[in-house]
Amino acid sequence: MQRVIVMALLLFSLCAVASEEIYEFDDPAREALFKELTLELRCPQCQNQNIADSNAMIARDLRRKVYQLLQQGKSREEVIDYMKARYGDFVSYEPPVTPATIWLWVLPVGFVILAGWVIARSRPTARVDDEDKLAKANAMLENDE
Amino acid sequence: MKKWSLFALPLVLFVSLAVFLYQGLFSDPRSRPSSVVDTPLPPMDLPDLMFPEQRYSVTDFEGKVTLLNVWGVWCVTCAIELPYLTELRQQGVNIVGLYYDQDVDPDFGQKTLAEIQQEVRLKLNQLGNPYQYNIFDTYRDYSLDLGVTGAPETFVIDKTGHIRMHHIGDVNPRVWEHKIGPMYQRLLQE
């Protein structure tokens, strides 16, 4: 029984984001914004980790900088712009729409439209013109049974 | 006609996808355009690592071409490039170090400045000293302003104090000959 409970608990366990530093906020809204930003900003050194998740030094420094900027009363956009000015669009998990990235949105939609077109065109047109053949086939089926 | 397009369309899609992915196999995921190139150096007010009463600002970069090399004794690759950088210094290349320490946590300081200076002296005696001087990036803010992701990284600064190149990784003979050297020579002429 105990085993089952433990396994059930493991099934529902979530991964926790562990970082050593503790940043204190007076304003809960700002704290929420800090959490949101550290999840959305990408660590420039480690591939595919946000700065909340990474323990690389650069991620720690960026977290500290986000904290400082928020304590200075900077808004969400100002913090993101600050990071982008230094680390480029790479630092944000939300890519901007540019001629190079527009394909990310256009291609899937285009593909769906193309697929729809192909399916619409190749609808099976199963018609048997020959009444005689149909009758023969029915007769064969009946004979089988 | 229909049969032909049924065959050709998937083929074209497949080939273009294959070409796209094939290129990805050989692209370096770490290389990406730096956002600080062709901008002036961010404002600086930092102490000398060895003589903290001496402070540097961006005006110290004016009038000469400089390699600003970001490094630390804890960085393995930096130790590999130190001897080569020293060679470059002997050839007359102007190299300035931007030193930052990993163990100095600005919020919970652990290491004293004297300890850091001792480590640096030891390392430079051992491997060669390519630096005219070392700027101490005490809180690692300045490397953040430069878009540094880790050490070693090297910036080429022109005579007006603008960043003209941002090189991630070590400086070795190949990199110098093909990438940094030509830029450095060109900037000397400007």
CSV table of C-alpha atoms in Angstrom, one decimal:
chain,number,residue,atom,x,y,z
A,1,MET,CA,0.0,0.0,0.0
A,2,GLN,CA,2.7,2.4,1.0
A,3,ARG,CA,4.5,1.6,-2.2
A,4,VAL,CA,1.4,2.5,-4.2
A,5,ILE,CA,1.1,5.8,-2.3
A,6,VAL,CA,4.8,6.7,-2.9
A,7,MET,CA,4.4,5.9,-6.6
A,8,ALA,CA,1.3,7.9,-6.9
A,9,LEU,CA,3.0,10.8,-5.2
A,10,LEU,CA,6.0,10.5,-7.6
A,11,LEU,CA,3.5,10.6,-10.5
A,12,PHE,CA,2.2,13.9,-9.4
A,13,SER,CA,5.5,15.5,-8.3
A,14,LEU,CA,6.5,18.6,-10.2
A,15,CYS,CA,10.0,19.8,-10.8
A,16,ALA,CA,11.0,22.6,-8.6
A,17,VAL,CA,13.0,25.6,-9.6
A,18,ALA,CA,15.9,25.8,-7.2
A,19,SER,CA,18.0,28.8,-6.8
A,20,GLU,CA,20.1,29.6,-3.8
A,21,GLU,CA,19.6,33.3,-3.5
A,22,ILE,CA,16.6,34.7,-1.8
A,23,TYR,CA,15.3,38.0,-3.1
A,24,GLU,CA,12.9,39.9,-0.9
A,25,PHE,CA,10.2,42.1,-2.2
A,26,ASP,CA,7.9,44.5,-0.4
A,27,ASP,CA,5.4,44.4,-3.2
A,28,PRO,CA,3.9,41.0,-4.1
A,29,ALA,CA,3.1,42.2,-7.6
A,30,ARG,CA,6.8,42.9,-8.2
A,31,GLU,CA,7.7,39.5,-6.8
A,32,ALA,CA,5.3,37.9,-9.3
A,33,LEU,CA,6.9,39.9,-12.1
A,34,PHE,CA,10.3,38.8,-11.0
A,35,LYS,CA,9.3,35.2,-11.2
A,36,GLU,CA,7.7,35.7,-14.5
A,37,LEU,CA,10.7,37.5,-16.0
A,38,THR,CA,13.2,35.0,-14.7
A,39,LEU,CA,11.1,32.2,-16.4
A,40,GLU,CA,10.9,34.1,-19.6
A,41,LEU,CA,14.5,35.3,-20.0
A,42,ARG,CA,16.9,32.8,-21.4
A,43,CYS,CA,20.3,32.1,-20.1
A,44,PRO,CA,22.8,33.3,-22.8
A,45,GLN,CA,25.5,30.7,-22.0
A,46,CYS,CA,23.7,27.5,-21.2
A,47,GLN,CA,21.5,26.3,-24.1
A,48,ASN,CA,17.8,26.1,-23.6
A,49,GLN,CA,17.4,27.0,-20.0
A,50,ASN,CA,15.8,30.0,-18.5
A,51,ILE,CA,17.6,32.1,-16.0
A,52,ALA,CA,15.4,30.9,-13.1
A,53,ASP,CA,16.4,27.3,-13.8
A,54,SER,CA,20.1,27.7,-14.4
A,55,ASN,CA,22.9,27.9,-11.9
A,56,ALA,CA,25.5,29.3,-14.3
A,57,MET,CA,27.2,32.4,-13.1
A,58,ILE,CA,25.7,34.5,-15.9
A,59,ALA,CA,22.2,33.3,-14.9
A,60,ARG,CA,22.8,34.3,-11.3
A,61,ASP,CA,24.1,37.7,-12.4
A,62,LEU,CA,21.1,38.2,-14.7
A,63,ARG,CA,18.7,37.3,-11.9
A,64,ARG,CA,20.5,39.8,-9.6
A,65,LYS,CA,20.2,42.4,-12.4
A,66,VAL,CA,16.5,41.7,-12.9
A,67,TYR,CA,16.0,42.2,-9.2
A,68,GLN,CA,17.9,45.4,-9.1
A,69,LEU,CA,16.0,46.8,-12.1
A,70,LEU,CA,12.7,45.9,-10.6
A,71,GLN,CA,13.6,47.5,-7.3
A,72,GLN,CA,14.4,50.6,-9.2
A,73,GLY,CA,10.8,50.5,-10.4
A,74,LYS,CA,11.4,49.4,-14.0
A,75,SER,CA,8.6,47.9,-15.9
A,76,ARG,CA,8.4,44.5,-17.5
A,77,GLU,CA,9.2,45.9,-21.0
A,78,GLU,CA,12.1,48.0,-19.7
A,79,VAL,CA,13.7,44.9,-18.1
A,80,ILE,CA,13.4,42.9,-21.3
A,81,ASP,CA,14.7,45.8,-23.4
A,82,TYR,CA,17.6,46.2,-21.1
A,83,MET,CA,18.5,42.5,-21.6
A,84,LYS,CA,17.9,42.6,-25.3
A,85,ALA,CA,20.2,45.6,-25.7
A,86,ARG,CA,23.0,43.5,-24.2
A,87,TYR,CA,22.3,39.9,-25.2
A,88,GLY,CA,20.1,40.3,-28.3
A,89,ASP,CA,16.8,38.7,-29.1
A,90,PHE,CA,18.3,35.4,-28.0
A,91,VAL,CA,17.8,36.3,-24.4
A,92,SER,CA,14.0,36.3,-24.6
A,93,TYR,CA,11.9,33.2,-25.2
A,94,GLU,CA,9.4,35.3,-27.1
A,95,PRO,CA,10.9,35.9,-30.6
A,96,PRO,CA,10.0,39.2,-32.3
A,97,VAL,CA,8.3,39.1,-35.7
A,98,THR,CA,11.0,40.0,-38.3
A,99,PRO,CA,11.4,39.0,-41.9
A,100,ALA,CA,13.5,36.1,-40.7
A,101,THR,CA,11.1,34.8,-38.1
A,102,ILE,CA,7.8,35.5,-39.8
A,103,TRP,CA,8.1,31.9,-41.3
A,104,LEU,CA,7.6,30.5,-37.8
A,105,TRP,CA,4.0,31.6,-38.1
A,106,VAL,CA,3.5,31.6,-41.9
A,107,LEU,CA,4.8,28.1,-42.6
A,108,PRO,CA,2.4,26.1,-40.3
A,109,VAL,CA,-0.6,28.0,-41.5
A,110,GLY,CA,0.5,27.6,-45.1
A,111,PHE,CA,1.0,23.9,-44.5
A,112,VAL,CA,-2.5,23.5,-43.1
A,113,ILE,CA,-4.0,25.4,-46.1
A,114,LEU,CA,-2.0,23.4,-48.5
A,115,ALA,CA,-3.0,20.1,-46.9
A,116,GLY,CA,-6.6,21.2,-46.9
A,117,TRP,CA,-6.4,22.0,-50.6
A,118,VAL,CA,-4.8,18.6,-51.4
A,119,ILE,CA,-7.5,16.8,-49.4
A,120,ALA,CA,-10.3,18.7,-50.9
A,121,ARG,CA,-9.0,18.0,-54.4
A,122,SER,CA,-8.4,14.3,-53.9
A,123,ARG,CA,-11.8,13.4,-52.5
A,124,PRO,CA,-12.5,9.8,-53.5
A,125,THR,CA,-15.0,9.8,-56.4
A,126,ALA,CA,-16.0,6.2,-56.1
A,127,ARG,CA,-18.8,5.8,-58.6
A,128,VAL,CA,-19.7,2.7,-60.5
A,129,ASP,CA,-21.3,3.6,-63.7
A,130,ASP,CA,-21.9,0.2,-64.9
A,131,GLU,CA,-25.2,-1.1,-63.5
A,132,ASP,CA,-24.4,-4.6,-64.8
A,133,LYS,CA,-21.1,-4.8,-63.0
A,134,LEU,CA,-22.8,-3.7,-59.8
A,135,ALA,CA,-25.5,-6.4,-60.1
A,136,LYS,CA,-22.8,-9.0,-60.9
A,137,ALA,CA,-20.8,-8.0,-57.9
A,138,ASN,CA,-23.8,-8.2,-55.6
A,139,ALA,CA,-24.7,-11.6,-57.0
A,140,MET,CA,-21.1,-12.8,-56.3
A,141,LEU,CA,-21.3,-11.6,-52.7
A,142,GLU,CA,-24.6,-13.3,-52.2
A,143,ASN,CA,-23.3,-16.5,-53.7
A,144,ASP,CA,-20.3,-16.4,-51.3
A,145,GLU,CA,-22.6,-16.4,-48.3
B,1,MET,CA,0.4,15.7,-64.6
B,2,LYS,CA,-1.2,14.7,-61.4
B,3,LYS,CA,1.0,11.8,-60.8
B,4,TRP,CA,4.1,13.9,-61.5
B,5,SER,CA,3.2,16.5,-58.9
B,6,LEU,CA,2.3,13.8,-56.4
B,7,PHE,CA,5.9,12.7,-56.7
B,8,ALA,CA,7.6,16.0,-57.1
B,9,LEU,CA,5.9,17.9,-54.3
B,10,PRO,CA,7.0,15.7,-51.4
B,11,LEU,CA,10.4,15.4,-53.0
B,12,VAL,CA,10.9,19.1,-53.1
B,13,LEU,CA,9.6,19.5,-49.6
B,14,PHE,CA,11.9,16.7,-48.4
B,15,VAL,CA,15.0,18.1,-50.1
B,16,SER,CA,14.5,21.6,-48.8
B,17,LEU,CA,13.9,20.3,-45.3
B,18,ALA,CA,17.0,18.1,-45.6
B,19,VAL,CA,19.2,20.9,-46.7
B,20,PHE,CA,17.9,23.2,-43.9
B,21,LEU,CA,18.5,20.5,-41.3
B,22,TYR,CA,21.9,19.5,-42.8
B,23,GLN,CA,23.1,23.1,-42.4
B,24,GLY,CA,22.0,23.0,-38.7
B,25,LEU,CA,24.3,20.0,-38.2
B,26,PHE,CA,27.4,22.1,-38.7
B,27,SER,CA,26.2,25.4,-37.2
B,28,ASP,CA,27.6,26.4,-33.8
B,29,PRO,CA,24.6,26.9,-31.4
B,30,ARG,CA,26.7,29.3,-29.4
B,31,SER,CA,27.5,31.7,-32.2
B,32,ARG,CA,25.1,34.5,-32.6
B,33,PRO,CA,25.4,38.1,-33.6
B,34,SER,CA,26.6,40.3,-30.7
B,35,SER,CA,24.4,43.2,-30.0
B,36,VAL,CA,27.2,45.5,-28.7
B,37,VAL,CA,29.3,45.6,-31.9
B,38,ASP,CA,29.5,49.1,-33.4
B,39,THR,CA,28.3,50.7,-30.2
B,40,PRO,CA,30.5,52.9,-28.0
B,41,LEU,CA,31.8,51.3,-24.8
B,42,PRO,CA,29.3,51.5,-22.0
B,43,PRO,CA,30.1,54.1,-19.4
B,44,MET,CA,32.8,52.8,-17.1
B,45,ASP,CA,34.1,53.6,-13.6
B,46,LEU,CA,36.1,50.7,-12.4
B,47,PRO,CA,39.3,50.2,-10.3
B,48,ASP,CA,42.6,48.7,-11.4
B,49,LEU,CA,42.9,45.2,-10.1
B,50,MET,CA,46.4,45.7,-8.6
B,51,PHE,CA,46.2,49.3,-7.7
B,52,PRO,CA,42.6,49.9,-6.7
B,53,GLU,CA,43.1,53.7,-6.1
B,54,GLN,CA,43.6,54.0,-9.9
B,55,ARG,CA,40.2,54.1,-11.7
B,56,TYR,CA,39.4,53.8,-15.4
B,57,SER,CA,36.8,55.3,-17.6
B,58,VAL,CA,36.1,55.0,-21.3
B,59,THR,CA,38.3,58.0,-22.1
B,60,ASP,CA,41.3,55.7,-21.2
B,61,PHE,CA,40.5,53.8,-24.4
B,62,GLU,CA,40.6,56.8,-26.7
B,63,GLY,CA,43.5,57.3,-29.2
B,64,LYS,CA,44.6,53.7,-29.4
B,65,VAL,CA,43.3,50.3,-30.6
B,66,THR,CA,42.8,47.9,-27.7
B,67,LEU,CA,42.0,44.3,-27.2
B,68,LEU,CA,39.8,44.1,-24.1
B,69,ASN,CA,40.2,40.5,-22.9
B,70,VAL,CA,37.6,39.2,-20.4
B,71,TRP,CA,39.2,36.6,-18.1
B,72,GLY,CA,39.7,35.1,-14.7
B,73,VAL,CA,42.1,32.7,-13.0
B,74,TRP,CA,39.3,30.2,-12.5
B,75,CYS,CA,38.7,30.0,-16.3
B,76,VAL,CA,40.4,27.0,-17.9
B,77,THR,CA,40.4,28.3,-21.5
B,78,CYS,CA,41.9,31.6,-20.4
B,79,ALA,CA,44.9,29.8,-19.1
B,80,ILE,CA,45.3,28.3,-22.5
B,81,GLU,CA,45.3,31.6,-24.4
B,82,LEU,CA,47.5,33.5,-21.9
B,83,PRO,CA,50.8,32.4,-23.5
B,84,TYR,CA,49.6,33.3,-27.0
B,85,LEU,CA,48.3,36.7,-25.8
B,86,THR,CA,51.6,37.3,-24.2
B,87,GLU,CA,53.3,36.6,-27.6
B,88,LEU,CA,50.9,39.2,-29.2
B,89,ARG,CA,51.9,41.7,-26.6
B,90,GLN,CA,55.5,41.2,-27.5
B,91,GLN,CA,54.6,42.0,-31.1
B,92,GLY,CA,53.2,45.3,-29.9
B,93,VAL,CA,49.5,44.5,-29.5
B,94,ASN,CA,47.8,46.6,-26.9
B,95,ILE,CA,45.9,44.2,-24.6
B,96,VAL,CA,43.9,45.3,-21.5
B,97,GLY,CA,42.3,42.7,-19.2
B,98,LEU,CA,38.8,42.9,-17.8
B,99,TYR,CA,39.1,40.7,-14.7
B,100,TYR,CA,36.1,39.2,-12.9
B,101,ASP,CA,36.0,36.7,-10.2
B,102,GLN,CA,33.6,33.9,-9.8
B,103,ASP,CA,33.8,33.5,-6.1
B,104,VAL,CA,33.1,37.0,-5.2
B,105,ASP,CA,29.4,37.1,-4.7
B,106,PRO,CA,28.5,40.7,-4.6
B,107,ASP,CA,25.8,39.9,-2.1
B,108,PHE,CA,27.8,37.6,0.1
B,109,GLY,CA,31.4,38.5,-0.4
B,110,GLN,CA,33.8,35.7,0.5
B,111,LYS,CA,37.2,36.4,-1.0
B,112,THR,CA,39.3,39.4,-0.2
B,113,LEU,CA,40.9,41.6,-2.9
B,114,ALA,CA,44.3,40.6,-1.6
B,115,GLU,CA,43.6,37.0,-2.2
B,116,ILE,CA,42.5,37.7,-5.8
B,117,GLN,CA,45.6,39.8,-6.5
B,118,GLN,CA,47.7,36.9,-5.2
B,119,GLU,CA,46.1,34.4,-7.4
B,120,VAL,CA,46.4,36.7,-10.4
B,121,ARG,CA,50.1,37.4,-9.8
B,122,LEU,CA,50.8,33.7,-9.5
B,123,LYS,CA,48.9,32.9,-12.7
B,124,LEU,CA,50.6,35.6,-14.7
B,125,ASN,CA,54.1,34.7,-13.5
B,126,GLN,CA,53.4,31.2,-14.5
B,127,LEU,CA,51.9,31.7,-17.9
B,128,GLY,CA,53.0,35.1,-19.0
B,129,ASN,CA,51.4,38.6,-18.6
B,130,PRO,CA,49.8,40.0,-21.8
B,131,TYR,CA,48.1,42.9,-20.0
B,132,GLN,CA,49.0,46.6,-19.9
B,133,TYR,CA,46.7,46.6,-16.9
B,134,ASN,CA,43.7,44.8,-15.5
B,135,ILE,CA,40.4,46.4,-14.9
B,136,PHE,CA,38.6,44.8,-12.0
B,137,ASP,CA,34.9,44.3,-12.8
B,138,THR,CA,34.0,44.1,-9.1
B,139,TYR,CA,30.3,43.4,-9.4
B,140,ARG,CA,30.4,41.8,-12.9
B,141,ASP,CA,28.1,44.6,-14.0
B,142,TYR,CA,30.4,45.8,-16.7
B,143,SER,CA,30.7,42.4,-18.4
B,144,LEU,CA,26.9,42.3,-18.3
B,145,ASP,CA,26.8,45.6,-20.1
B,146,LEU,CA,29.2,44.2,-22.7
B,147,GLY,CA,27.0,41.2,-23.2
B,148,VAL,CA,29.6,38.8,-21.9
B,149,THR,CA,28.3,35.2,-21.5
B,150,GLY,CA,31.4,33.7,-20.0
B,151,ALA,CA,35.2,33.9,-20.1
B,152,PRO,CA,37.3,34.2,-22.2
B,153,GLU,CA,35.8,36.8,-24.6
B,154,THR,CA,37.7,39.5,-26.4
B,155,PHE,CA,36.5,42.8,-27.7
B,156,VAL,CA,38.3,44.9,-30.2
B,157,ILE,CA,38.0,48.6,-29.4
B,158,ASP,CA,38.8,51.3,-31.9
B,159,LYS,CA,40.5,54.7,-31.3
B,160,THR,CA,37.2,56.4,-30.7
B,161,GLY,CA,36.2,53.9,-28.0
B,162,HIS,CA,33.7,52.0,-30.1
B,163,ILE,CA,33.4,48.2,-29.9
B,164,ARG,CA,34.2,46.8,-33.4
B,165,MET,CA,34.4,43.1,-32.7
B,166,HIS,CA,33.2,40.7,-30.1
B,167,HIS,CA,34.9,37.3,-30.1
B,168,ILE,CA,33.6,34.5,-27.9
B,169,GLY,CA,36.2,31.8,-27.0
B,170,ASP,CA,39.9,31.8,-26.9
B,171,VAL,CA,42.4,33.7,-29.0
B,172,ASN,CA,44.7,31.3,-30.8
B,173,PRO,CA,47.0,31.7,-33.9
B,174,ARG,CA,44.2,30.7,-36.2
B,175,VAL,CA,41.6,33.1,-34.8
B,176,TRP,CA,44.2,35.9,-34.8
B,177,GLU,CA,45.3,35.3,-38.3
B,178,HIS,CA,41.8,35.1,-39.8
B,179,LYS,CA,39.6,37.1,-37.6
B,180,ILE,CA,41.0,39.5,-35.0
B,181,GLY,CA,44.4,40.3,-36.6
B,182,PRO,CA,43.0,41.8,-39.9
B,183,MET,CA,40.5,43.9,-38.0
B,184,TYR,CA,43.2,45.1,-35.6
B,185,GLN,CA,45.5,46.1,-38.4
B,186,ARG,CA,42.7,47.9,-40.2
B,187,LEU,CA,41.7,49.8,-37.1
B,188,LEU,CA,45.4,50.9,-36.7
B,189,GLN,CA,45.2,52.5,-40.1
B,190,GLU,CA,41.9,54.4,-39.4
